[in-house]
Amino acid sequence: MAVSVAAEWTELSNCFYRVQPLPDLQWQDVDLSELMVACAPYCGPIATVRDPNHLPRRGSGAGSAAGSAAQARQYISVFSAAGRPISRFLWEPPGGRLMGLGWREDAVGGLVLVSVLEDGTVHQCSMHGKGTLPRIPLHTNNLEGITEAHIFGMRGGGGAGERKGDGTGGEASGGKGEGGGGAVVAGVVCLTESCQLLAMVDFDEPEVFPLADPGLTEPPACMAVLEPVLTSADDVGTAQVAVLLGTEAALLRVDGETVQRVGAPEMATAVQCMAVSASGKLLACFTADGQLHVLLTSDLTRRISHYDTQLVLPPDDMAWCGEDAVLLSWQDPPALMLVGPGDAIKYSLGVEDEEDEEEEEEEGDEGDVKPFGSAAIRSAPAPASALHAESAQGRLILIPECDGVRLLSSSHSDFISRVPEPTVSAFALASTAPPALLLEAFDLFERRSAKADEHVRAMGVGVMGAAVHACMDAAAHEVDLDGQKRLLSAAAFGRAFCRKFPRDRMMSLCKDLRVLNAVRRAEEDGLTNGMRAMEMAGMPLTYSQYKELSPARLIARLCSTHHHLLALRVATFLSLRTESVLEHWAISKILSASQTPDEVLYDTIIKQVDTDKRGSLAVSFAAIATVAFHTGRHELATRLLEREVHTGRQVRLLLEMGAFEAALWKAEAGPDADFVFQVLFQLLDKAPEEQVFEMLKSHPTARSLFISYCKKSDIPLLMRFYERCSMHQCVAEQIVQQAAQEAGSVWPQERVRELEAAAELFTRTRDNGFQAKAVEDSVKLLRIQQQLEAAGTVQLPPPTATATGHSATAGSSRNGAAPPSHCYCHWCRGGFPRGRGGGGGEECGGGECERDDCCMPGSRQQPRCSEAEE
C-alpha cells in the first residue's frame, strides 16, 4: 500500500504534492465559462449567476419568447462543494449590473451572500435568498459607476487578483492581512469608472471611506487587497485597508492616506496578475515577461523567490497552494502549473494534441509533466466533438484553502495540496522513519509473524511514542477510510508499548475523524432512508481545514445549508451546545412552511425542541417568535413567546408587536424595574396619554414607578395623570409641595391662588379636614403678607411669612413707628404687655407669662418674642 500511495506524489523543492480527486459534481448542465462564480472557503457552497459581461451561446434556451424572457431574468443558484443543489432564487435588485459576488461570515459563523452592483449598492442575503440585512450604499454619486469589486474577509484562503474582465469578482483578494494572525475584518473594495478606490469595512456597522487617489487614467491590469487584521486591543475603526494595483508603469500600494510605488528592483515589466497567501505575509506577482516573483507584504521591495514560466500570456487564475507554492492556470491553451522555490510541476489537462505531448517530453529539464483531473485520469479517449465541447467548457476555477487549492470545472473537482510530513514519513518509498517501522510491525503482527516482536524491540520505548504520534497525525490527514483504520490500528498497537501515552488524544482524534467522514459524504450508497438527509453534506474538508474552521463554525455552516439533523448530531457527539441548531431549524421551518397552519407548526416546533432537554432550556423562543411575527404569523408568535424564559426578550418583542398591555404585565412580573420603565417610555412615545393613564389604573407597580419618575422629571405630566384619574388629594398635595418649594422665589399673590386651589381640592375628599384648614391658615398668612407689601413695610424680596414679620418689625422701628405692644408666650401662646419684668426695646427684654394655665412645666419661664401681634 505504501508504494501505491507514494507513487501518486510529485516532488517539488524537497516537498511532495499530491492531487486528490474529489467526488464527481452532481449538478447538471452547468457551464462555468458563462457564469460568475463565488466559492466559499473551507469547502463551502458555490454560488453561480449569469455573467452580465458574457453573451449567452446561440441556440441555448428554449428558442422562444418565453425562453428569451427566462434568459433576461437572472437567477442565483447555490450548490454544495459536491455540486448538490441547495437553492435557486430570482435575483433582480435595482442598481445595474452585477460587479462582484462573494461570501462573508455572520456573527455565529453562518454564511451570507454579498453582491455589489454597478451603482455601488451592496446587497446581502442568505444562501436561500432571504434578504433580511439592510443594503449598504458605497457612495452617493450615482453618475459614477463601479467597474470592479472585491469582497474580502473570509478567513483562511486568499485568491488571485483577477484581471479585469474575468467576471469572477468575489473573493479575489484573500489572505489574512499584512500582519497575519488576529481577527480578520470583512469588507468591500471597489474601483470606480474614474479609477478611484472606495472601501467599506465591517458589514455589521459599515464605515465607507475613499482611499487615496492612485492617479490612474485607465483601469489597472490587476488588483489585490491586503486585508486588515485586528488585535484584541483594536477596534474596527482602526482597520487600515491596503490595495495593490498592477499598472503598466509600476506596482502601487494604496491605503487611506498614501500611494506608494513598490515592487522589487528585479521586476522589470508590468504586473499582470497577483495573489496574496493565506497568511497575508507573501505576495505572488506574474509579470509580462513570464516571471513569477514572490515578495514579502511587509516589505514589497524585497523579492525572496522567482521562477521563469516561459509563458508570455498572463494566467487566467492564480492561487497559493499553502505557503510554499503557487498554482497558475491558463484556459487557452489549457495549462496548469504549480510553481515552488526555483522549480515547477506542469500538469496535463488531457486536451493537448500529440505534438504538444511530444514537445513536453523533450522539455524534461524544465519540469515534470503529470496528468491531472478527471479528463486525464478517469476518462477514455473521446471523439473530436466531445473534445471540442470540453474545451469550450474548460474554464478552471482555483479555490484557495489554508492547506491547498481546490480545482473546480464544469464536470469534476480535485484538490492539490502538499503531503503532510507524518504521511511522508509513513508512506515514502524505502522510508525507515519510526511511523513506517511501526506500520511494518503492525502488518507483521496481523499476519501473526514473530518478526513483529523483533521490530518493536528494535524501535525501543522512546521511538515508539514518536511513531504512535506520527501515525495518528497521518491518520488525521488521510481521506480514505481504509487508510484511516490502518493507521489508527497501528497507533493503537504501538500505544500498548508506551508507558505514559495521552490516551485522550486518541479518543479526540477518533471523534474528529468521525465528524469529518460524516460531513464528507456526498453519495447515498449504503445509507438507509432515515440517514440520507443527514449524511449528504458533501463537504470534502481536510483535517487542517476542520481545525482552522472550528467545530462551532462547521455546525453553523451545516445549519446554513439546512443540514440541521447532521448539525444536531455533530453538536451532541462533540458535547457542544445545541440551542443554536434548534433555533435555526425552527426559523427555517417557519420560513419554508408558508401553507402550514399555526397550530400544526407550533406543535411540530415544540415537540422537536422538547426532545433535546439540555438544548431546550437555552433556546431563545423570542428569536423564533420574532421571525414568526415578521412573516405575519401573530398567533404563532404569541404562543411561542409564552415559552420564553427571559423577561427582557419577551418585553422587547411584545413592544415590537404593539401588545403594550401584555408587555406591561410581563415587565411587572420580571425581576428588574428597568423592563417596566422600558414599556412606559415606549407607551409615552407611541400611545396617547389617555390610553397610558387608563392602562396604569390596573397596574399598581407600574403606576408607582411612573409617579416616582414624574416627580423627578415631569411634574406637568404627573398633574395631568392625577387629574385624569380624579386623584384630588394627590393633586392638592403636589400643589402644596410645589408651593413650599417655590417659597422665596414666587410672590405671595401667586402662591395664594395655588393654595386656594389646593384647599378646594382637599375639601372634595373625605378625612382631609385638617389639611384643608392648614392650607386655609397659610392663605390667611399670605394675605397678611400681601397687605404688608402693599403698605410698603416689607422690602424685596419677601421669602416667607416669618421673614415678612421680622421685616415688618424692623421697618417700623426704622420709620419711627411704635414697636409692638404685646408679646406672647412660646408655650401657651398667651399674650402679655411687652417688656414686663425686663427692659423694652425692639426685642422682648424679659417678663413672665401671666396665665396660670401655662403648659410650661415647672416655674414660670421667660417669654420669647417670636412674632409680633397686633
PDB file of N, CA and C in Angstrom, residues 354-398:
ATOM      1  N   GLU A 354      -1.099  15.530 -29.886  1.00  0.00           N
ATOM      2  CA  GLU A 354       0.091  14.692 -29.779  1.00  0.00           C
ATOM      3  C   GLU A 354       1.368  15.508 -29.898  1.00  0.00           C
ATOM      4  N   GLU A 355       1.331  16.586 -30.731  1.00  0.00           N
ATOM      5  CA  GLU A 355       2.532  17.381 -30.892  1.00  0.00           C
ATOM      6  C   GLU A 355       2.908  18.066 -29.584  1.00  0.00           C
ATOM      7  N   ASP A 356       1.924  18.559 -28.855  1.00  0.00           N
ATOM      8  CA  ASP A 356       2.214  19.193 -27.568  1.00  0.00           C
ATOM      9  C   ASP A 356       2.796  18.185 -26.590  1.00  0.00           C
ATOM     10  N   GLU A 357       2.283  16.943 -26.635  1.00  0.00           N
ATOM     11  CA  GLU A 357       2.808  15.940 -25.725  1.00  0.00           C
ATOM     12  C   GLU A 357       4.259  15.616 -26.041  1.00  0.00           C
ATOM     13  N   GLU A 358       4.608  15.560 -27.374  1.00  0.00           N
ATOM     14  CA  GLU A 358       5.995  15.291 -27.734  1.00  0.00           C
ATOM     15  C   GLU A 358       6.912  16.419 -27.285  1.00  0.00           C
ATOM     16  N   GLU A 359       6.423  17.685 -27.431  1.00  0.00           N
ATOM     17  CA  GLU A 359       7.245  18.814 -27.002  1.00  0.00           C
ATOM     18  C   GLU A 359       7.465  18.787 -25.491  1.00  0.00           C
ATOM     19  N   GLU A 360       6.445  18.396 -24.735  1.00  0.00           N
ATOM     20  CA  GLU A 360       6.590  18.353 -23.288  1.00  0.00           C
ATOM     21  C   GLU A 360       7.544  17.251 -22.863  1.00  0.00           C
ATOM     22  N   GLU A 361       7.575  16.140 -23.627  1.00  0.00           N
ATOM     23  CA  GLU A 361       8.512  15.076 -23.301  1.00  0.00           C
ATOM     24  C   GLU A 361       9.951  15.528 -23.506  1.00  0.00           C
ATOM     25  N   GLU A 362      10.190  16.372 -24.544  1.00  0.00           N
ATOM     26  CA  GLU A 362      11.527  16.869 -24.790  1.00  0.00           C
ATOM     27  C   GLU A 362      11.964  17.890 -23.745  1.00  0.00           C
ATOM     28  N   GLU A 363      11.006  18.541 -23.069  1.00  0.00           N
ATOM     29  CA  GLU A 363      11.317  19.569 -22.079  1.00  0.00           C
ATOM     30  C   GLU A 363      11.370  18.977 -20.673  1.00  0.00           C
ATOM     31  N   GLY A 364      12.031  17.833 -20.551  1.00  0.00           N
ATOM     32  CA  GLY A 364      12.082  17.181 -19.250  1.00  0.00           C
ATOM     33  C   GLY A 364      12.871  17.947 -18.220  1.00  0.00           C
ATOM     34  N   ASP A 365      13.821  18.771 -18.656  1.00  0.00           N
ATOM     35  CA  ASP A 365      14.630  19.507 -17.685  1.00  0.00           C
ATOM     36  C   ASP A 365      13.866  20.643 -17.043  1.00  0.00           C
ATOM     37  N   GLU A 366      12.833  21.152 -17.740  1.00  0.00           N
ATOM     38  CA  GLU A 366      12.133  22.318 -17.231  1.00  0.00           C
ATOM     39  C   GLU A 366      11.083  21.960 -16.192  1.00  0.00           C
ATOM     40  N   GLY A 367      10.685  20.741 -16.149  1.00  0.00           N
ATOM     41  CA  GLY A 367       9.688  20.378 -15.144  1.00  0.00           C
ATOM     42  C   GLY A 367       9.013  19.086 -15.515  1.00  0.00           C
ATOM     43  N   ASP A 368       8.543  18.362 -14.533  1.00  0.00           N
ATOM     44  CA  ASP A 368       7.845  17.114 -14.756  1.00  0.00           C
ATOM     45  C   ASP A 368       6.457  17.392 -15.284  1.00  0.00           C
ATOM     46  N   VAL A 369       5.983  16.514 -16.177  1.00  0.00           N
ATOM     47  CA  VAL A 369       4.648  16.620 -16.748  1.00  0.00           C
ATOM     48  C   VAL A 369       3.801  15.519 -16.143  1.00  0.00           C
ATOM     49  N   LYS A 370       2.766  15.887 -15.416  1.00  0.00           N
ATOM     50  CA  LYS A 370       1.924  14.931 -14.731  1.00  0.00           C
ATOM     51  C   LYS A 370       0.494  15.089 -15.219  1.00  0.00           C
ATOM     52  N   PRO A 371      -0.212  13.977 -15.468  1.00  0.00           N
ATOM     53  CA  PRO A 371      -1.635  14.093 -15.839  1.00  0.00           C
ATOM     54  C   PRO A 371      -2.441  14.608 -14.666  1.00  0.00           C
ATOM     55  N   PHE A 372      -3.476  15.365 -14.963  1.00  0.00           N
ATOM     56  CA  PHE A 372      -4.291  15.971 -13.910  1.00  0.00           C
ATOM     57  C   PHE A 372      -5.755  15.907 -14.301  1.00  0.00           C
ATOM     58  N   GLY A 373      -6.583  15.696 -13.302  1.00  0.00           N
ATOM     59  CA  GLY A 373      -8.012  15.895 -13.465  1.00  0.00           C
ATOM     60  C   GLY A 373      -8.714  14.676 -14.011  1.00  0.00           C
ATOM     61  N   SER A 374     -10.037  14.756 -13.957  1.00  0.00           N
ATOM     62  CA  SER A 374     -10.856  13.636 -14.403  1.00  0.00           C
ATOM     63  C   SER A 374     -10.688  13.380 -15.886  1.00  0.00           C
ATOM     64  N   ALA A 375     -10.497  14.447 -16.685  1.00  0.00           N
ATOM     65  CA  ALA A 375     -10.391  14.276 -18.125  1.00  0.00           C
ATOM     66  C   ALA A 375      -9.151  13.486 -18.503  1.00  0.00           C
ATOM     67  N   ALA A 376      -8.108  13.522 -17.670  1.00  0.00           N
ATOM     68  CA  ALA A 376      -6.862  12.838 -17.996  1.00  0.00           C
ATOM     69  C   ALA A 376      -6.750  11.491 -17.308  1.00  0.00           C
ATOM     70  N   ILE A 377      -7.342  11.333 -16.131  1.00  0.00           N
ATOM     71  CA  ILE A 377      -7.119  10.117 -15.353  1.00  0.00           C
ATOM     72  C   ILE A 377      -8.242   9.118 -15.545  1.00  0.00           C
ATOM     73  N   ARG A 378      -9.479   9.596 -15.529  1.00  0.00           N
ATOM     74  CA  ARG A 378     -10.591   8.658 -15.445  1.00  0.00           C
ATOM     75  C   ARG A 378     -11.254   8.381 -16.788  1.00  0.00           C
ATOM     76  N   SER A 379     -11.185   9.307 -17.761  1.00  0.00           N
ATOM     77  CA  SER A 379     -11.956   9.154 -18.985  1.00  0.00           C
ATOM     78  C   SER A 379     -11.121   8.512 -20.074  1.00  0.00           C
ATOM     79  N   ALA A 380     -11.805   7.823 -20.947  1.00  0.00           N
ATOM     80  CA  ALA A 380     -11.165   7.209 -22.101  1.00  0.00           C
ATOM     81  C   ALA A 380     -11.063   8.235 -23.218  1.00  0.00           C
ATOM     82  N   PRO A 381     -10.274   7.966 -24.272  1.00  0.00           N
ATOM     83  CA  PRO A 381     -10.178   8.906 -25.386  1.00  0.00           C
ATOM     84  C   PRO A 381     -11.558   9.179 -25.973  1.00  0.00           C
ATOM     85  N   ALA A 382     -11.848  10.441 -26.194  1.00  0.00           N
ATOM     86  CA  ALA A 382     -13.163  10.852 -26.676  1.00  0.00           C
ATOM     87  C   ALA A 382     -13.063  11.336 -28.102  1.00  0.00           C
ATOM     88  N   PRO A 383     -14.182  11.333 -28.823  1.00  0.00           N
ATOM     89  CA  PRO A 383     -14.171  11.831 -30.200  1.00  0.00           C
ATOM     90  C   PRO A 383     -13.905  13.334 -30.237  1.00  0.00           C
ATOM     91  N   ALA A 384     -13.667  13.849 -31.460  1.00  0.00           N
ATOM     92  CA  ALA A 384     -13.303  15.254 -31.616  1.00  0.00           C
ATOM     93  C   ALA A 384     -14.403  16.173 -31.141  1.00  0.00           C
ATOM     94  N   SER A 385     -15.656  15.802 -31.372  1.00  0.00           N
ATOM     95  CA  SER A 385     -16.755  16.664 -30.943  1.00  0.00           C
ATOM     96  C   SER A 385     -16.787  16.800 -29.426  1.00  0.00           C
ATOM     97  N   ALA A 386     -16.547  15.693 -28.737  1.00  0.00           N
ATOM     98  CA  ALA A 386     -16.551  15.759 -27.288  1.00  0.00           C
ATOM     99  C   ALA A 386     -15.383  16.592 -26.771  1.00  0.00           C
ATOM    100  N   LEU A 387     -14.208  16.463 -27.424  1.00  0.00           N
ATOM    101  CA  LEU A 387     -13.087  17.280 -27.008  1.00  0.00           C
ATOM    102  C   LEU A 387     -13.361  18.753 -27.251  1.00  0.00           C
ATOM    103  N   HIS A 388     -14.034  19.064 -28.318  1.00  0.00           N
ATOM    104  CA  HIS A 388     -14.356  20.458 -28.601  1.00  0.00           C
ATOM    105  C   HIS A 388     -15.314  21.001 -27.537  1.00  0.00           C
ATOM    106  N   ALA A 389     -16.290  20.174 -27.173  1.00  0.00           N
ATOM    107  CA  ALA A 389     -17.221  20.615 -26.134  1.00  0.00           C
ATOM    108  C   ALA A 389     -16.501  20.786 -24.796  1.00  0.00           C
ATOM    109  N   GLU A 390     -15.556  19.892 -24.499  1.00  0.00           N
ATOM    110  CA  GLU A 390     -14.808  20.000 -23.248  1.00  0.00           C
ATOM    111  C   GLU A 390     -13.958  21.262 -23.233  1.00  0.00           C
ATOM    112  N   SER A 391     -13.331  21.591 -24.366  1.00  0.00           N
ATOM    113  CA  SER A 391     -12.513  22.793 -24.402  1.00  0.00           C
ATOM    114  C   SER A 391     -13.363  24.042 -24.325  1.00  0.00           C
ATOM    115  N   ALA A 392     -14.595  24.002 -24.884  1.00  0.00           N
ATOM    116  CA  ALA A 392     -15.469  25.166 -24.784  1.00  0.00           C
ATOM    117  C   ALA A 392     -15.927  25.384 -23.353  1.00  0.00           C
ATOM    118  N   GLN A 393     -16.044  24.304 -22.606  1.00  0.00           N
ATOM    119  CA  GLN A 393     -16.451  24.397 -21.208  1.00  0.00           C
ATOM    120  C   GLN A 393     -15.263  24.159 -20.289  1.00  0.00           C
ATOM    121  N   GLY A 394     -14.095  24.531 -20.717  1.00  0.00           N
ATOM    122  CA  GLY A 394     -12.884  24.169 -19.998  1.00  0.00           C
ATOM    123  C   GLY A 394     -12.415  25.182 -18.994  1.00  0.00           C
ATOM    124  N   ARG A 395     -13.270  26.070 -18.530  1.00  0.00           N
ATOM    125  CA  ARG A 395     -12.823  27.033 -17.528  1.00  0.00           C
ATOM    126  C   ARG A 395     -12.520  26.313 -16.222  1.00  0.00           C
ATOM    127  N   LEU A 396     -11.388  26.652 -15.649  1.00  0.00           N
ATOM    128  CA  LEU A 396     -10.948  26.032 -14.408  1.00  0.00           C
ATOM    129  C   LEU A 396     -10.856  27.120 -13.347  1.00  0.00           C
ATOM    130  N   ILE A 397     -11.541  26.921 -12.225  1.00  0.00           N
ATOM    131  CA  ILE A 397     -11.572  27.885 -11.129  1.00  0.00           C
ATOM    132  C   ILE A 397     -10.716  27.345  -9.996  1.00  0.00           C
ATOM    133  N   LEU A 398      -9.819  28.186  -9.505  1.00  0.00           N
ATOM    134  CA  LEU A 398      -8.954  27.833  -8.388  1.00  0.00           C
ATOM    135  C   LEU A 398      -9.543  28.413  -7.109  1.00  0.00           C
TER     136      LEU A 398
END
